[in-house]
Structure formats: structure tokens, C-alpha cells
XYZ file of C-alpha atoms in Angstrom:
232
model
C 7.329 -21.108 2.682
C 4.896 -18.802 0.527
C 6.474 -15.860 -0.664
C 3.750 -13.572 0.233
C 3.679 -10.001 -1.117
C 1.695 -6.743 -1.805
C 4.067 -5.586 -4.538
C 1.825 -5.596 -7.987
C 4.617 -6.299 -10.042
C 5.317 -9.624 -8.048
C 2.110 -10.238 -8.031
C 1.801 -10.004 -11.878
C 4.964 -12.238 -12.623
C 3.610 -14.852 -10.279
C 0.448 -14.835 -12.061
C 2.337 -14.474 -15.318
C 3.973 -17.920 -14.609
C 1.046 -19.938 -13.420
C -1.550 -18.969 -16.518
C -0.475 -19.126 -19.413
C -4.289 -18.508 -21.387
C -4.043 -14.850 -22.799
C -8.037 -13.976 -21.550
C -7.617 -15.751 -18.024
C -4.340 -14.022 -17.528
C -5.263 -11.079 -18.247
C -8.422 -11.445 -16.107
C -6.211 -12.109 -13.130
C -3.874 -9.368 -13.614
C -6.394 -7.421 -13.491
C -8.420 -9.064 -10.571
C -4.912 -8.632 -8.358
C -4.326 -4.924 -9.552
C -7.930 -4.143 -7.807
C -7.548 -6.353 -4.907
C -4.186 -5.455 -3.255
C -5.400 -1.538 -3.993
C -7.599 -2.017 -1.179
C -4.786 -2.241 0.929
C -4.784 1.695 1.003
C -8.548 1.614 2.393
C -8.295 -1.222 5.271
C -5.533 -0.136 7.589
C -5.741 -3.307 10.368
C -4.428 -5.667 7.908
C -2.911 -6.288 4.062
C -4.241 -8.336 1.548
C -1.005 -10.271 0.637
C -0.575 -12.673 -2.835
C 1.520 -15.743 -3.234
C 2.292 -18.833 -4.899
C 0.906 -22.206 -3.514
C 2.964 -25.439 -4.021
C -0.124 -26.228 -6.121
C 0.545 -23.774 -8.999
C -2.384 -21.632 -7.441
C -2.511 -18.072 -7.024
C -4.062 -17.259 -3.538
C -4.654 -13.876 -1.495
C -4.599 -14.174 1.995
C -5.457 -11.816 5.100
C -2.250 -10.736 6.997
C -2.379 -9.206 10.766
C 1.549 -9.421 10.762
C 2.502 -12.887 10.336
C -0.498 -14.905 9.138
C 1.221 -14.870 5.243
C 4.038 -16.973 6.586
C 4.684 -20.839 7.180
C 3.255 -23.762 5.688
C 0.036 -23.683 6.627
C -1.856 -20.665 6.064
C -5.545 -19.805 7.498
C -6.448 -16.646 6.393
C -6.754 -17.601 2.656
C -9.879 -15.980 0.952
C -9.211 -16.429 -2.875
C -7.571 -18.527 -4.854
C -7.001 -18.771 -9.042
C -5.945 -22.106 -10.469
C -3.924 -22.025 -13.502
C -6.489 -23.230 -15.259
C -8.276 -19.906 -14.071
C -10.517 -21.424 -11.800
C -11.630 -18.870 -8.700
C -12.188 -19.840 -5.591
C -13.987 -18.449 -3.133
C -15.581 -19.147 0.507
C -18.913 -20.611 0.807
C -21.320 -17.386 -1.277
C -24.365 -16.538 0.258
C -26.347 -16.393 -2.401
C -25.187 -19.576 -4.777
C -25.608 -19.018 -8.236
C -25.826 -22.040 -10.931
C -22.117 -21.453 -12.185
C -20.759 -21.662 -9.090
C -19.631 -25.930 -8.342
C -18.629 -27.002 -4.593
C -15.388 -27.757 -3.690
C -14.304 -30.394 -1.136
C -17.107 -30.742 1.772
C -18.530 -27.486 0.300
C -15.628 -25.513 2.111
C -15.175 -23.494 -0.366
C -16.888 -22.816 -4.579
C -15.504 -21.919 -7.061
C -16.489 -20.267 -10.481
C -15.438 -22.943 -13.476
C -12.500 -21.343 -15.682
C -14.999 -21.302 -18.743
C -17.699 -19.028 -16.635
C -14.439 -17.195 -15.313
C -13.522 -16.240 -18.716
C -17.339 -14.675 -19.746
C -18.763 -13.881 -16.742
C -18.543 -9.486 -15.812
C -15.799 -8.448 -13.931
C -18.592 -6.361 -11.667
C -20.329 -10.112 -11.163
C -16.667 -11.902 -10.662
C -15.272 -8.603 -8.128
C -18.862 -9.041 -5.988
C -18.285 -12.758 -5.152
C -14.511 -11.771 -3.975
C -15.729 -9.258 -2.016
C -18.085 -11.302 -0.308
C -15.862 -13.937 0.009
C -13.423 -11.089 1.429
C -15.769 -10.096 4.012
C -16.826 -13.652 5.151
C -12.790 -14.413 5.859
C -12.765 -11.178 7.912
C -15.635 -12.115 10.057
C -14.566 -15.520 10.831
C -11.277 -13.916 11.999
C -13.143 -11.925 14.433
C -12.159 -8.651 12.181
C -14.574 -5.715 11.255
C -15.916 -5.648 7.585
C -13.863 -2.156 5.570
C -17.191 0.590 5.252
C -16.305 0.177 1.704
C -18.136 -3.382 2.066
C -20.612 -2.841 4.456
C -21.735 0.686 3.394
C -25.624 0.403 2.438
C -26.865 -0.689 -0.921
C -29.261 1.840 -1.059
C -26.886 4.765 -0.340
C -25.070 3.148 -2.882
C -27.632 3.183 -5.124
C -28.475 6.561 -4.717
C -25.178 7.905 -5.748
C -24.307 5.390 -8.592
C -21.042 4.129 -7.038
C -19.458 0.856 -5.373
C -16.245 1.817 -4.236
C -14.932 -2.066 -3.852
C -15.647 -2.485 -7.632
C -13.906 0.818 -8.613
C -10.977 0.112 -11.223
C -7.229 0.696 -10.832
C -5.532 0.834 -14.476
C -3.423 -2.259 -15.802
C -0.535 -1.876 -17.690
C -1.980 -2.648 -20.949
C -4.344 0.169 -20.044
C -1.651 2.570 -19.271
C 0.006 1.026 -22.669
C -2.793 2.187 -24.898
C -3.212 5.630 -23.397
C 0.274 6.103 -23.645
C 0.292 4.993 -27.616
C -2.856 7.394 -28.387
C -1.417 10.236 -27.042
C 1.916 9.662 -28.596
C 2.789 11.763 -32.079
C 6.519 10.592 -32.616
C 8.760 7.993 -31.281
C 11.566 10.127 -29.857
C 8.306 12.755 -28.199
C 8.600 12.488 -24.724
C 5.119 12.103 -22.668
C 3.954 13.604 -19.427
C 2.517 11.398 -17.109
C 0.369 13.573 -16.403
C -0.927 13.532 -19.744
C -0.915 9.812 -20.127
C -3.030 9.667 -16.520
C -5.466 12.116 -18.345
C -5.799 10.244 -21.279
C -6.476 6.805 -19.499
C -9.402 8.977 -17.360
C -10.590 9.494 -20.700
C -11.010 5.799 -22.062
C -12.554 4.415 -18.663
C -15.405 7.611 -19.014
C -15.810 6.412 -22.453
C -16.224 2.690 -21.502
C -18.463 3.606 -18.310
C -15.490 2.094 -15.958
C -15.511 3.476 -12.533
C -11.647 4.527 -11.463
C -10.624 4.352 -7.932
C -10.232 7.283 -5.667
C -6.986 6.648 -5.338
C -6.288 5.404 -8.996
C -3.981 8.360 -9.582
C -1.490 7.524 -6.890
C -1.770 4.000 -7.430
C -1.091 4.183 -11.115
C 2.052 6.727 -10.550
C 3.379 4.370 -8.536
C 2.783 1.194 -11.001
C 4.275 3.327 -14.010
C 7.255 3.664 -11.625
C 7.610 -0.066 -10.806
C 6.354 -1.281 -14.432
C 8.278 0.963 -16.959
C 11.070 1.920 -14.349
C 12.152 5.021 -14.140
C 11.883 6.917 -17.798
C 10.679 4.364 -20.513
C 8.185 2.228 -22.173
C 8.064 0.346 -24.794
C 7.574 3.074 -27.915
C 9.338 5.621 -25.731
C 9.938 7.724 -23.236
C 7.608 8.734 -20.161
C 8.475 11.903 -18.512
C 8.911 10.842 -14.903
């Protein structure tokens, strides 16, 4: 039985144990940091991550109980270890993407997965997101459906918006850090990591705040990381 969950840090070590390539793990950190953050927008469902009997990473759509059991329906992405992504059937197929048995579902070859701009790679999940929620007879989150050209107009996609890793959180931490024994705000180190996404024109989540208190919390427990202590 999959042992589905919404907890990042699960999520992570799962990942951390199926791909062991530093740029494709890192990738897929990453990719499940965003995705189960959108469980604090849709609120008929979570977006739940497990490990297949295949060594495959895969997010399903859970109403309650469609996570559990052997066979699972609701399944909408899935990383091979060898960092392969799969997705269902895109609308618009682009030349990277190869089909997978009786075209049920594409996927976007590890190499391509490894080059190709997160904003490209979040899009097809997104789509393929939305395509699993109308085949379950579900309504599409505004966040997806909301019109390109509003979108347009005010610069933003909320579904490709960025929620800190912990290697981002690890770098803000280390530039605003003057001695080992100082002990940081997080405050300061949430700040600082607002600073390095304007810098690198990365879009943070509404939310990203929150979210990121509460990864500090479940990645560097209570007080420490690794060059010192976090103020809590």
C-alpha cells in the first residue's frame, strides 16, 4: 500500500532515495515543494506524494481515500528515478515530449528534464493537473483557469509562483550570518531569501512566508541548522 503523504519532508526523503543525480534531484525537490503548496489554494481535495513499487515518485489527487490501496486512479504526475516526468496526454505536444504506452500518458525525457525551464516543466504539470481534475468530474482551482490575458496584464501566474527549498533557505541563512555562535532571526533569514528571488526575477508564493516557517520548523527542527542557530 502507497504511503501517501502531504508532509514536504517525506516527500523530500522519498525523492531523496529514488534519484540519486544531484541536478534531477534537486529539480524534483523542488518540483514537490511547489506542488503540495497548492494544497493551501484547492480546498476539495490534497495533492498527496508517494512511492510506487516501481521506484517512481507519483502525486496523486485525494477526495479522502483515493491515495490508498493498490491501485490508484487519480495519479497525475509521476518522476522516474531516472528523472523522467510524466504527465497526462498535453494539449499542445511539443517535440521533447515521447508517448508512453497507447499514448496514455508523455513524458519529458530525463535529459530535456534536466535543461528544460522550470516555468516550461511547472506549465505541463499544471495542465496535466487540470486534465486529472476534469476527468474526475472536479472543478479546475481559479489559480488554473484564471485568464491569460488578466494574467498578462498584471505580470503574474500564481501556479508557477515559488516556495523556497532548503538549499534556498541554506544560503540566505549563510549570507546573513557574521559568526558561528550569532544567533539568526527568522525573520531576517525570510527577508534575506525575498531578497535573492527579487534579484533572480523568481516569483514567491503568496503564501511563501507561512509555508517556509513551517518547512524551517520541520527541516532544521526546532533551533538549528547546520552553521548554527535559527532563532525560532
Amino acid at each position: 500500500m502507497p504511503n501517501a503523504t502531504v508532509n514536504l519532508f517525506e516527500a523530500e526523503k522519498m525523492i531523496r532515495n529514488t534519484i540519486t543525480e544531484a541536478v534531477g534531484q534537486k529539480r524534483a525537490i523542488d518540483i514537490s515543494n511547489w506542488l503540495l503548496s497548492i494544497n493551501n489554494i484547492a480546498n476539495d481535495h490534497l495533492i498527496k506524494c508517494y512511492r510506487a513499487n516501481d521506484k517512481s515518485i507519483r502525486y496523486c489527487i485525494d477526495r479522502g481515500h483515493d491515495c490508498e490501496g493498490t491501485k490508484i486512479l487519480t495519479i497525475f504526475l509521476a518522476i522516474k528515478s531516472n528523472f523522467q516526468i510524466h504527465i497526462q496526454p498535453p494539449k499542445d505536444k511539443k517535440s521533447y515530449l515521447k508517448e508512453d504506452w497507447k499514448a496514455i500518458w508523455y513524458y519529458i525525457p530525463g535529459p530535456v528534464s534536466r535543461t528544460l525551464p522550470m516555468e516550461d516543466i511547472k506549465k505541463h504539470i499544471l495542465e496535466s493537473y487540470s486534465t486529472k481534475l476534469e476527468k474526475l468530474g472536479m472543478s479546475v482551482p481559479k489559480f488554473i483557469t484564471r485568464d491569460p490575458q488578466q494574467e498578462k496584464a498584471i505580470g503574474k501566474n500564481p501556479g508557477l509562483n515559488e516556495i523556497p527549498s532548503r538549499i534556498d533557505i541554506e544560503q540566505a541563512e549563510s549570507e546573513v550570518r557574521r559568526s558561528p555562535d550569532e544567533v539568526i532571526g527568522r525573520e531576517v533569514v525570510l527577508d534575506q531569501i525575498m531578497v535573492n528571488f527579487d534579484k533572480a526575477g523568481k516569483q514567491l508564493d503568496p503564501n511563501w512566508r507561512e509555508i517556509t516557517r513551517r518547512n524551517i520548523e520541520i527541516w532544521f527542527g526546532k533551533a538549528e541548522t547546520k552553521k548554527g542557530k535559527l532563532k525560532m
